[in-house]
Short mmCIF file of C-alpha atoms and ligand atoms in Angstrom, two decimals:
data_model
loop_
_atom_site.label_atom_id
_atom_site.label_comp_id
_atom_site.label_asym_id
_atom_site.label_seq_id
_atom_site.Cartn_x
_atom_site.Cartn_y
_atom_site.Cartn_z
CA UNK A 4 -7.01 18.76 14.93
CA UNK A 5 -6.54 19.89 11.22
CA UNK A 6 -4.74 18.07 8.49
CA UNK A 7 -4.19 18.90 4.71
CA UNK A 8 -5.88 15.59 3.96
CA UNK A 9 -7.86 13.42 6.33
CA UNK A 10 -7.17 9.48 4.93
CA UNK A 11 -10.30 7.39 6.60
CA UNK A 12 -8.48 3.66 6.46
CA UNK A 13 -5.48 2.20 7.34
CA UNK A 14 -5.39 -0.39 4.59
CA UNK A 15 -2.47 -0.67 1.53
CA UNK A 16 -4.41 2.56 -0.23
CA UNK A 17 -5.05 4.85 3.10
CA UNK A 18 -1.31 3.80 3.94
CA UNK A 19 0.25 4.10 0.61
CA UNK A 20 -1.08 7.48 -0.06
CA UNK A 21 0.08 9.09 3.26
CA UNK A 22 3.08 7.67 2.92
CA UNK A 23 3.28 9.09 -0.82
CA UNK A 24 2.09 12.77 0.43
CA UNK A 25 4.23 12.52 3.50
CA UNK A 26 7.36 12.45 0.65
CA UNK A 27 6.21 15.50 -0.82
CA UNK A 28 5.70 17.12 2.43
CA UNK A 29 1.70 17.08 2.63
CA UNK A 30 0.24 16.15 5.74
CA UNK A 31 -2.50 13.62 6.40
CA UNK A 32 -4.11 11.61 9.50
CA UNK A 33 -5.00 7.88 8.91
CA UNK A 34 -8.25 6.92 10.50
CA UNK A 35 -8.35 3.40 11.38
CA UNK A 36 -11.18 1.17 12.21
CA UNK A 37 -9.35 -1.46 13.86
CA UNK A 38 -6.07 -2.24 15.57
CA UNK A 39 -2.75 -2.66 13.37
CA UNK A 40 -2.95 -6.10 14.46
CA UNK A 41 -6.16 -6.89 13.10
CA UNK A 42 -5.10 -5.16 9.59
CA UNK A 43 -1.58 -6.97 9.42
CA UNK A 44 -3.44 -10.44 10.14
CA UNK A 45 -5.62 -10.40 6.99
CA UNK A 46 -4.77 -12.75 4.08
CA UNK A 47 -5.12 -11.16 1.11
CA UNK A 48 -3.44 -10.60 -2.11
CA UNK A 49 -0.06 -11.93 -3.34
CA UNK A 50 0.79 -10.41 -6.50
CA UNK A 51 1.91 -6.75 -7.01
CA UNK A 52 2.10 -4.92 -10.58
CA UNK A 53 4.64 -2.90 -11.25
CA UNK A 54 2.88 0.20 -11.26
CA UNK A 55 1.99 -1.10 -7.81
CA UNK A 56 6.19 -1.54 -6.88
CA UNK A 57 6.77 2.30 -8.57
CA UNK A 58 4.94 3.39 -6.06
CA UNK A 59 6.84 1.44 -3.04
CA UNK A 60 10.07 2.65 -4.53
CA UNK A 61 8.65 6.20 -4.70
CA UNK A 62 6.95 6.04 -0.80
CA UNK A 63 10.51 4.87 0.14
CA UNK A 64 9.03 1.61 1.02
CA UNK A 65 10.75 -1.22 -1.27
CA UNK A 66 14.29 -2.19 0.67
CA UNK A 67 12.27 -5.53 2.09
CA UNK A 68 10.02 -6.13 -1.27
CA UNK A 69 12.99 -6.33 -3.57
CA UNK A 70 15.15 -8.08 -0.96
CA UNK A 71 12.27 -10.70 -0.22
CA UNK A 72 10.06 -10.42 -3.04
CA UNK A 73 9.81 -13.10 -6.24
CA UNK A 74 10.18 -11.83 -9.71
CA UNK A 75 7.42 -14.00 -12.25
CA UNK A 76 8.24 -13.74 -16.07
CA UNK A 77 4.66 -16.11 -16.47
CA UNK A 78 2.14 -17.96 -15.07
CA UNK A 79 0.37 -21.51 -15.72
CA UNK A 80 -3.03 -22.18 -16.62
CA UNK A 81 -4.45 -25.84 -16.48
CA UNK A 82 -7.31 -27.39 -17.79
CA UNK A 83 -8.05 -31.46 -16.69
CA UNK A 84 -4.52 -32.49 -16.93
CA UNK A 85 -3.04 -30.11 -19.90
CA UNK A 86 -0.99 -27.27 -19.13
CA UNK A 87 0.20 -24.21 -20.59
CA UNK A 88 2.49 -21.27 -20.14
CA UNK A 89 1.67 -17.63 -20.96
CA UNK A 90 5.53 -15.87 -21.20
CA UNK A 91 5.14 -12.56 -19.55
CA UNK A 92 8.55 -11.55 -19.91
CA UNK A 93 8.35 -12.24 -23.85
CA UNK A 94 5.15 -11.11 -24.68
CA UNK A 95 5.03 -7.93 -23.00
CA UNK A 96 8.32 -7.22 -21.70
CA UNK A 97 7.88 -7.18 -18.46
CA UNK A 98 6.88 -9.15 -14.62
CA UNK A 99 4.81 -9.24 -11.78
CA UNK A 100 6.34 -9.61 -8.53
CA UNK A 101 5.07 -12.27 -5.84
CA UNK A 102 5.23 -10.07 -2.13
CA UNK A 103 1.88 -10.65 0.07
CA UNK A 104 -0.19 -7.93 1.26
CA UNK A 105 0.27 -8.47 4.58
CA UNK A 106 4.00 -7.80 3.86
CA UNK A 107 3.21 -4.03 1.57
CA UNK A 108 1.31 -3.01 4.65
CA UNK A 109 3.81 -4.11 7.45
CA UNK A 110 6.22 -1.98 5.21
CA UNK A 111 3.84 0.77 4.88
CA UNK A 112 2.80 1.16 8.64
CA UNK A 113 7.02 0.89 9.57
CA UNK A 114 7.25 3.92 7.20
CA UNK A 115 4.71 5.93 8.99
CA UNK A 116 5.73 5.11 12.28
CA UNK A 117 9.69 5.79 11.61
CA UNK A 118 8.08 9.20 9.85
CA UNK A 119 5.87 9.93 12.97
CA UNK A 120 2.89 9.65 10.63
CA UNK A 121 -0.41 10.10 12.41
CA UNK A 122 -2.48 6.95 12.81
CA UNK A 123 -5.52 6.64 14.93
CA UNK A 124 -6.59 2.83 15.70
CA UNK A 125 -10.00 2.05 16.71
CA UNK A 126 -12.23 4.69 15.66
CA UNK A 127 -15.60 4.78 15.67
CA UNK A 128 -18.51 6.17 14.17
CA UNK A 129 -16.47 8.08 11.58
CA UNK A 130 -18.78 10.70 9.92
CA UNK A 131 -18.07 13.11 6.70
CA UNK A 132 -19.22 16.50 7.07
CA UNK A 133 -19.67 19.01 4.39
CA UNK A 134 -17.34 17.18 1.68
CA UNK A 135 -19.36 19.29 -0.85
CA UNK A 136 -17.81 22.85 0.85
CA UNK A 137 -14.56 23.87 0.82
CA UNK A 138 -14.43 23.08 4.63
CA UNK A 139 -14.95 19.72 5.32
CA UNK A 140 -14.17 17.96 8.74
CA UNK A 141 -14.41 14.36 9.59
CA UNK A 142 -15.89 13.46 13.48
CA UNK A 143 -15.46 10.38 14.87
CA UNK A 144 -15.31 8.65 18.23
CA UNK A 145 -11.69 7.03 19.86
CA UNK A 146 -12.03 5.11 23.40
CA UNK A 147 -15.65 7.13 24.08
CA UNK A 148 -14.08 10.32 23.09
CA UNK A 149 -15.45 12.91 20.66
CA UNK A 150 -13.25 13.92 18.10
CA UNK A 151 -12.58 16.24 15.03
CA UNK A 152 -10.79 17.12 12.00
CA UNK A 153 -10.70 20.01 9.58
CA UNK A 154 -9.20 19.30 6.29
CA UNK A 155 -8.60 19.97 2.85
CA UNK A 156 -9.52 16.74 1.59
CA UNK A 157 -11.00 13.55 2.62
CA UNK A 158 -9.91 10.18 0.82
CA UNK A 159 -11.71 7.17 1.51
CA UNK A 160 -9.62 4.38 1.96
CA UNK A 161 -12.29 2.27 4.01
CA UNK A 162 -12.63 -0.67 2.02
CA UNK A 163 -16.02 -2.17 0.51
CA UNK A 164 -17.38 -1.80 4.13
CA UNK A 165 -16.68 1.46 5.01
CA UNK A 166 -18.66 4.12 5.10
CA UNK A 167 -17.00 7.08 2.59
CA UNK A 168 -18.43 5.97 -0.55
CA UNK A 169 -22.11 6.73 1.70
CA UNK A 170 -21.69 9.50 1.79
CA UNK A 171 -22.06 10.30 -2.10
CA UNK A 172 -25.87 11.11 -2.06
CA UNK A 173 -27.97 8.87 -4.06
CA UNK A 174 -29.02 11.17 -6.36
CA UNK A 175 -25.52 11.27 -7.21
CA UNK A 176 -23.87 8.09 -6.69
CA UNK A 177 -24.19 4.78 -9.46
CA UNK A 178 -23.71 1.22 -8.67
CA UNK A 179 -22.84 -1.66 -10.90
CA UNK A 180 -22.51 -4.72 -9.20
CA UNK A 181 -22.27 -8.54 -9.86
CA UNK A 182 -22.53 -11.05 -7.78
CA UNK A 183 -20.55 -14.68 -8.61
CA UNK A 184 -22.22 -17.47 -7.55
CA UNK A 185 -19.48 -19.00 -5.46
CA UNK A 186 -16.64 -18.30 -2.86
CA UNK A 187 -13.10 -18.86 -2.94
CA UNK A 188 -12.26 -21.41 0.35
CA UNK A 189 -7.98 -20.21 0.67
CA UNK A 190 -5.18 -21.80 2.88
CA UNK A 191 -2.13 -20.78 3.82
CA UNK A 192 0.40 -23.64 4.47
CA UNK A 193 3.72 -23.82 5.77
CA UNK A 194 4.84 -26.08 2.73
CA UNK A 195 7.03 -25.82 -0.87
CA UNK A 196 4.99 -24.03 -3.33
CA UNK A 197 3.77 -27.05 -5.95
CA UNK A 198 5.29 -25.01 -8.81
CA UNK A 199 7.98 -22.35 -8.98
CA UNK A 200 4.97 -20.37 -10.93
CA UNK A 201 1.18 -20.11 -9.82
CA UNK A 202 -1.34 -22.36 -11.66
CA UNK A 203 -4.65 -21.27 -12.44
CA UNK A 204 -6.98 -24.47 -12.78
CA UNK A 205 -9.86 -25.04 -14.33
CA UNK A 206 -11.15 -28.55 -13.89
CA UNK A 207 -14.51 -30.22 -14.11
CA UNK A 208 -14.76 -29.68 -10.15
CA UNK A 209 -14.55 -26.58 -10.40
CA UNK A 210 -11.20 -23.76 -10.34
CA UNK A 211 -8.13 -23.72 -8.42
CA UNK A 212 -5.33 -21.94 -7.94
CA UNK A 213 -1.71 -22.83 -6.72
CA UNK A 214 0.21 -19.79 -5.25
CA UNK A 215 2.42 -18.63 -2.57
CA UNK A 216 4.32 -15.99 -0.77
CA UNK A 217 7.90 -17.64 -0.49
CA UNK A 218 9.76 -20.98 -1.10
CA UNK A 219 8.50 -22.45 2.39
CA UNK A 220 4.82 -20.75 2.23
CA UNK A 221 2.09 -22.05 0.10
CA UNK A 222 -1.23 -20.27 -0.60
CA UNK A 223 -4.11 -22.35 -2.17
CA UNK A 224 -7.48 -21.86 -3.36
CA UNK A 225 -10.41 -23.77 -4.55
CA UNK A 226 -13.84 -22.72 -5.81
CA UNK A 227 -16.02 -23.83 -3.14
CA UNK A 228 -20.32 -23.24 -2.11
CA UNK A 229 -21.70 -19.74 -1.32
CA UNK A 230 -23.19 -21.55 2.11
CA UNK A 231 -19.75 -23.44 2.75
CA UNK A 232 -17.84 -22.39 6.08
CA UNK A 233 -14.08 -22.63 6.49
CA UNK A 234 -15.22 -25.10 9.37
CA UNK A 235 -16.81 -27.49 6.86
CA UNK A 236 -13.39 -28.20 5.64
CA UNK A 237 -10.72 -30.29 7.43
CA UNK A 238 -7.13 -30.13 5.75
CA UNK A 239 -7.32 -32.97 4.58
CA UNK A 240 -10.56 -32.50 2.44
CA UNK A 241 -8.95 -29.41 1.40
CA UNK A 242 -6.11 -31.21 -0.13
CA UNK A 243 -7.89 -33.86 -1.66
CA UNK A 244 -9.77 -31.80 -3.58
CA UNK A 245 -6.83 -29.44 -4.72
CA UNK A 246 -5.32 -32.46 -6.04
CA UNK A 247 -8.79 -33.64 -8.03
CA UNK A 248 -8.74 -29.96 -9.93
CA UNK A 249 -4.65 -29.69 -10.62
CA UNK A 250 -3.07 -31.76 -13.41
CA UNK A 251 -1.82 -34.97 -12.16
CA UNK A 252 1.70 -34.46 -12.75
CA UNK A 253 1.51 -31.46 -10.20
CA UNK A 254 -1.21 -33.52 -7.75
CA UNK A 255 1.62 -35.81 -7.48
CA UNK A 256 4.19 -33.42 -6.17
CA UNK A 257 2.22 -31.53 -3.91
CA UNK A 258 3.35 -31.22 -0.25
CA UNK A 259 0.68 -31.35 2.04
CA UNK A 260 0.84 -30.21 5.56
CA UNK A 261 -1.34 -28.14 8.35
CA UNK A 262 -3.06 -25.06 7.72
CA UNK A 263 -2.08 -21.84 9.09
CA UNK A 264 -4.96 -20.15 7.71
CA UNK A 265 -8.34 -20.91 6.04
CA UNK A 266 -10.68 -18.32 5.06
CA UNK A 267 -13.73 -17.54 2.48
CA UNK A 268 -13.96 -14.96 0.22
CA UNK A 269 -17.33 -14.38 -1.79
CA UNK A 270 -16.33 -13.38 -5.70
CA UNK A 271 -18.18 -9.83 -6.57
CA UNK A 272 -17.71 -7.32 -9.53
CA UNK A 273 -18.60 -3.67 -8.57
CA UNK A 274 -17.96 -0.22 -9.31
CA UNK A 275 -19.48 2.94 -7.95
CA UNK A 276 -19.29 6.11 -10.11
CA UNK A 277 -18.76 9.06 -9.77
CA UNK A 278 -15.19 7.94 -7.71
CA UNK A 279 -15.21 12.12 -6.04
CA UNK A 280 -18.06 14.27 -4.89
CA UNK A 281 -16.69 17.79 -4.27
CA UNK A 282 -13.91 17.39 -1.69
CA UNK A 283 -14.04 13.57 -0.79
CA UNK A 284 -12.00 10.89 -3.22
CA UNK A 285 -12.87 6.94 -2.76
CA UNK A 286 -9.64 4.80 -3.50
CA UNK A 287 -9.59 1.05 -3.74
CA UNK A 288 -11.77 -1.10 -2.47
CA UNK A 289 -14.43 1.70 -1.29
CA UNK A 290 -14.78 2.46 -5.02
CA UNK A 291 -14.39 -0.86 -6.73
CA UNK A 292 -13.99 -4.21 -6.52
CA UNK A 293 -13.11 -7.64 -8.72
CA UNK A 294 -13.00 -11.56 -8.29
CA UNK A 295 -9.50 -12.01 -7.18
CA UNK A 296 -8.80 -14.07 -10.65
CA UNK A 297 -6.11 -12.00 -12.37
CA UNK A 298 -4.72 -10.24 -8.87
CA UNK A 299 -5.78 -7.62 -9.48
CA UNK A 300 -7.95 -5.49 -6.23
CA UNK A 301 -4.78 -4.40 -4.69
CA UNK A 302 -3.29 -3.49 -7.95
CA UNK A 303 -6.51 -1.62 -8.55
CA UNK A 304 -5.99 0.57 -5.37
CA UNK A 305 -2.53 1.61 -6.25
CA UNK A 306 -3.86 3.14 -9.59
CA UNK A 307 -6.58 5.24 -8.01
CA UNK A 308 -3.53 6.09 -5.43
CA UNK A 309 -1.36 6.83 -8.06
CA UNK A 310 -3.64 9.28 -9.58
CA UNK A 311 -4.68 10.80 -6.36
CA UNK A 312 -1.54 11.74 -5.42
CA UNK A 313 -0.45 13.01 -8.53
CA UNK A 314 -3.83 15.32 -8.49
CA UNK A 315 -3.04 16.85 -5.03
CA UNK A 316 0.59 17.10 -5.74
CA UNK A 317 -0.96 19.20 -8.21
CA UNK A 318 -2.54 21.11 -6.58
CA UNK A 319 -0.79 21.77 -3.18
CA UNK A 320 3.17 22.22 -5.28
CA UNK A 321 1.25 24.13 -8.55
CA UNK A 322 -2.10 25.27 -7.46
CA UNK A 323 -3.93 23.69 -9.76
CA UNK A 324 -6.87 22.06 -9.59
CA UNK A 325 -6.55 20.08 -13.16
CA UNK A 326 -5.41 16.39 -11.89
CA UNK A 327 -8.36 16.46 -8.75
CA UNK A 328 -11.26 17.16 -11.13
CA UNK A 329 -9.78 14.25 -14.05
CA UNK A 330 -9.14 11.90 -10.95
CA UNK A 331 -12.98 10.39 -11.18
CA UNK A 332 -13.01 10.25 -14.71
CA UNK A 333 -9.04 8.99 -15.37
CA UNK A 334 -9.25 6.24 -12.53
CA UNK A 335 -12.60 4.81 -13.76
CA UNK A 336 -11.86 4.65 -17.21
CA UNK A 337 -8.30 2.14 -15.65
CA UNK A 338 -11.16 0.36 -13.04
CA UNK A 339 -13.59 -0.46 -15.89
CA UNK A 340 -10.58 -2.03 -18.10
CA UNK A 341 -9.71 -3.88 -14.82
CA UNK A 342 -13.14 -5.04 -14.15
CA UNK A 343 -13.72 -6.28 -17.77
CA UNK A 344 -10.41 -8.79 -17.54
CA UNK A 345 -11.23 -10.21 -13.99
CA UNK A 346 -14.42 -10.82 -15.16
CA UNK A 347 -12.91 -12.83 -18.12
CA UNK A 348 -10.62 -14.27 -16.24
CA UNK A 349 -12.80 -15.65 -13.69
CA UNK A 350 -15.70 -16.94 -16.26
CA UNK A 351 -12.88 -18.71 -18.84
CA UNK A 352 -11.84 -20.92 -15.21
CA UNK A 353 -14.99 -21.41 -12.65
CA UNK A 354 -17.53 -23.67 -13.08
CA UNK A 355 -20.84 -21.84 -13.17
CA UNK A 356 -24.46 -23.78 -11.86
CA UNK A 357 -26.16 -22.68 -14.69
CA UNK A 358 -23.67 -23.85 -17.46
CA UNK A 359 -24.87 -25.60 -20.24
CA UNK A 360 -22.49 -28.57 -22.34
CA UNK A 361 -22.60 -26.32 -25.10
CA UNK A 362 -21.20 -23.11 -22.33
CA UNK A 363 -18.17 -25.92 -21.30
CA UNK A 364 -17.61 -26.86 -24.37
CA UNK A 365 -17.07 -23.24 -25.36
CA UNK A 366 -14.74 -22.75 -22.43
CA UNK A 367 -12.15 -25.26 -23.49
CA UNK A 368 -12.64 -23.99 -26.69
CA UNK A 369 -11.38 -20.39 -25.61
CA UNK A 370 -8.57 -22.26 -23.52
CA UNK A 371 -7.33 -24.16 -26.32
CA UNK A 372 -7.17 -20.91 -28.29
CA UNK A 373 -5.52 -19.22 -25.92
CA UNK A 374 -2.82 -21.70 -25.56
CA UNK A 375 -2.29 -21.55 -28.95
CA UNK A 376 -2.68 -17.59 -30.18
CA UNK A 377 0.01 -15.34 -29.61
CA UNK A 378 -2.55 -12.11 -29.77
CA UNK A 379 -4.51 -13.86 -27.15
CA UNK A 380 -1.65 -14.45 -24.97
CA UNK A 381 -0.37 -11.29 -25.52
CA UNK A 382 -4.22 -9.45 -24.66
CA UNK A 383 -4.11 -11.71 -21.32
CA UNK A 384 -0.28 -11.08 -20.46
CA UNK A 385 -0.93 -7.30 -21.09
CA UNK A 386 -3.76 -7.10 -18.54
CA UNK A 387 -2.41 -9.11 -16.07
CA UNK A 388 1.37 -7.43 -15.63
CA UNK A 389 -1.29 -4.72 -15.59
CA UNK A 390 -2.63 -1.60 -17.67
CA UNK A 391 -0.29 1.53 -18.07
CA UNK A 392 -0.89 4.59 -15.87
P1 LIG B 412 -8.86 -2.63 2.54
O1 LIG B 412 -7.65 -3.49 2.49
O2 LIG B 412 -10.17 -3.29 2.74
O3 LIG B 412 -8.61 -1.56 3.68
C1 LIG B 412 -9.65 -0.71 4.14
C2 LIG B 412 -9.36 -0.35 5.58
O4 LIG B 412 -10.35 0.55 6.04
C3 LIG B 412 -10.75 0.18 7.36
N1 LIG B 412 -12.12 0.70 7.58
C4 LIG B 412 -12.36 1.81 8.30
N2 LIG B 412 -11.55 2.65 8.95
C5 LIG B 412 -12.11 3.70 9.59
N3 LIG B 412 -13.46 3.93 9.61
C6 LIG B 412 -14.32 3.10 8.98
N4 LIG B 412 -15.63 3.35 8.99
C7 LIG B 412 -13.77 2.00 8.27
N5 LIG B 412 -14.30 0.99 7.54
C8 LIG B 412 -13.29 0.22 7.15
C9 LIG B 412 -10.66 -1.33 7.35
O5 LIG B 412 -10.52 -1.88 8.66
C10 LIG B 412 -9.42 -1.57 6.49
O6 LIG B 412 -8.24 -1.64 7.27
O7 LIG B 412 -8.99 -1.74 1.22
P2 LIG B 412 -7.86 -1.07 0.28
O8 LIG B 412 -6.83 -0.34 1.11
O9 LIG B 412 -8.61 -0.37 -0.78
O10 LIG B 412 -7.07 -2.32 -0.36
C11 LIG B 412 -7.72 -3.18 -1.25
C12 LIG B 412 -7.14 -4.59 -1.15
O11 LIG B 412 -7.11 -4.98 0.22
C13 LIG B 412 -7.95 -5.62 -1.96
O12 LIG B 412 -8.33 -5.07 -3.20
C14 LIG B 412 -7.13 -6.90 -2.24
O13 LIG B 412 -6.85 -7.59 -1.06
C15 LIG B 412 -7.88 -7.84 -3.20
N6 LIG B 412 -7.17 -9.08 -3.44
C16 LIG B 412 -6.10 -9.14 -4.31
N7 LIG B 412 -5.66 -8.01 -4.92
C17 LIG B 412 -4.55 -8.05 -5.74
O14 LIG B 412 -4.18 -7.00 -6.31
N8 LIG B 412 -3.83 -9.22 -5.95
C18 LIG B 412 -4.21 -10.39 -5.36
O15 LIG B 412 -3.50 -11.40 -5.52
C19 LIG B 412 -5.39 -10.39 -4.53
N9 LIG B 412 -5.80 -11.51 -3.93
C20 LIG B 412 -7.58 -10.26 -2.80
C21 LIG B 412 -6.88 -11.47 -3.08
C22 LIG B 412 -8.65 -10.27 -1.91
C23 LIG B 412 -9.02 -11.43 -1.30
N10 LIG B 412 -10.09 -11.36 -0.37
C24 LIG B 412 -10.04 -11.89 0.92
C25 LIG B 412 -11.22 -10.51 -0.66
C26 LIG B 412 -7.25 -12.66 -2.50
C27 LIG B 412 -8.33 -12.66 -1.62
C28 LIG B 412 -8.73 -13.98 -1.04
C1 LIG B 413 -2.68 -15.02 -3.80
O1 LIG B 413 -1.51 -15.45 -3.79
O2 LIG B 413 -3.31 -14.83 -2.75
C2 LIG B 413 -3.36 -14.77 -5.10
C3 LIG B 413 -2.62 -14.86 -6.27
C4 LIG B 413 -3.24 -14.65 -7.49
C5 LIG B 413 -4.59 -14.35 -7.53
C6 LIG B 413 -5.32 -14.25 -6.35
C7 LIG B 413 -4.70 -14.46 -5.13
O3 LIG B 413 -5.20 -14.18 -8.73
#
């Protein structure tokens, strides 16, 4: 088989950028680990930038997010039982939107389908060949069978697991990496969102955060162990701690009810550099990723997308090579801005093991200034409705 551009993962960035170069009339084949299913059932983020909705509108793909999705002008950040608002809409001009993951790539996958996009499910052993020639080809393996394409490009689109950003040789591939020393324990609960806006907590137990994906569907999180299981937490433990790390006017209106979902997510900061060696480009979570205080991984992968796309536009509508050979350089210099504020983020509201009284002290220190400083509000409202590109 030969494509123009050979997209190894069926995630929001594989999707979004086939669906992008699809528009323009440049073909690509998706390469997909697992089943749509599988993909579609994953939990993951909730709030989209709107650099991140451009790029739905421009992939044809936003009917159901602006139909279904919720416009924030701000969010709420708690500390014990105080409570302040920073004003997106007034500080910066502008919102986020609240539209789940799950929902971007159920859009996504109906656009390539209704497009006759080419997806393969269930490959195996995908393998990069000769990214550093002008001929690469990608093999891989579908039901036992041997199979092959010839491309122009490869982007890898495989996630922090996949196997693309492996192939960089180690001679010329860099790692930065940190490793948080707790998880996030989420649920997903058929119940009224506490508040109207999401909460981020921090509380002597440690953070939380209040967030949904409608008016009937709640999604919670708390800072929990490294070595705790979703199995070590019944419901009703769950709750009981929420309500210890909220303020107690929200504890006190919180609906509780089943959970529809529980899951774990370690926290980790990492970037690889460079982000293209000779004819394969890593997008998203393959390149990069950041603690999930701030929202911003998904956001992340539409900017490398966004600059992807605009470099092979580029090249396949004006023959030139100009936006492909910047993409490494212009997408890490956005990652390393993004990787600076979730790592903020996530140290002003966690509770660390090796934090000193003088280190809390210091952290309610930088809350109570940022409840009260305009510039500060603005630098965190800025970052958060996210970075221009
Ligand atoms: P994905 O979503 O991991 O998709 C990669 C796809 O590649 C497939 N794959 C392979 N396919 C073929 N061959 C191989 N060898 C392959 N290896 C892997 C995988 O099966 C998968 O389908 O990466 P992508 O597309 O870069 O998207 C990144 C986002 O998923 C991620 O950054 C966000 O979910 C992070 N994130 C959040 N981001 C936000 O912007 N806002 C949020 O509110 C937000 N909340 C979150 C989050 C991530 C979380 N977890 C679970 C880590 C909340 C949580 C709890
Ligand atoms: C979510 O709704 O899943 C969510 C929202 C905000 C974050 C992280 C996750 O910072």
């Amino acid at each position: 088989m030969r494509t123009q551009v050979a997209i190894i993962g069926g995630g929001p960035a594989g999707l979004l950028l086939s669906q992008l170069l699809h528009r323009r009339g440049i073909d690509s084949v998706v390469l997909e680990r697992k089943t749509k299913e599988y993909v579609l059932g994953r939990i993951r983020a909730g709030v989209l930038e709107q650099g991140l909705i451009r790029l739905m509108e421009e992939a044809g793909c936003a009917e159901r997010m602006h139909a279904e999705g919720f416009t924030h002008d701000g969010t709420q950040i708690s500390y014990g039982d105080e409570m302040f608002r920073v004003d997106f809409a007034e500080l910066t001009g502008t919102s986020v939107m609240v539209y789940g993951q799950t929902e971007v790539t159920r859009d996504l996958y109906a656009a390539r389908e209704a497009a006759g996009g080419k997806t393969e499910f269930n490959v195996e052993d995908v393998v990069i060949h000769n990214a550093d020639s002008a001929a690469p080809h990608v093999s891989y393996r579908v039901g036992g069978a041997a199979r092959r394409i010839d491309c122009d490009f490869i982007a890898g689109c495989d996630g922090f697991h996949g196997i693309s950003r492996q192939a960089i040789p180690l001679d010329v591939r860099r790692e930065y990496e940190k490793i948080y020393p707790f998880g996030w324990l989420g649920v997903l609960s058929e119940t009224p969102p506490v508040n109207h806006e999401l909460i981020y907590a921090n509380s002597p137990r440690g953070f939380a955060l209040c967030s949904m994906r409608n008016d009937k569907l709640s999604r919670y999180y708390v800072q929990c162990s490294l070595s705790d299981s979703p199995g070590d937490w019944t419901d009703r433990a769950f709750w009981e701690e929420l309500k210890r790390r909220i303020p107690a006017a929200q504890a006190d209106q919180l609906v509780t009810g089943p959970s529809i979902e529980k899951s774990i997510a370690p926290l980790r900061s990492f970037v690889t550099e460079p982000m293209r060696w000779g004819r394969l480009f890593l997008c998203g979570d393959a390149a990069h990723i950041v603690p999930p205080t701030g929202a911003k991984g998904l956001n992340t992968a539409a900017s490398d997308v966004h600059y992807l796309y605009n470099g092979l536009r580029d090249f396949y509508e004006n023959g030139s090579s100009r936006g492909i050979d910047s993409y490494s350089e212009n997408a890490l210099k956005r990652v390393w801005k993004v990787e600076r504020f979730s790592w903020w983020f996530s140290s002003l509201l966690h509770r660390y093991p090796d934090q000193s009284e003088f280190d809390l002290k210091i952290q309610i220190a930088e809350l109570e200034f940022l409840r009260s400083n305009k510039a500060a509000q603005l630098a965190m409202a800025e970052n958060y409705v996210g970075l221009p590109y």
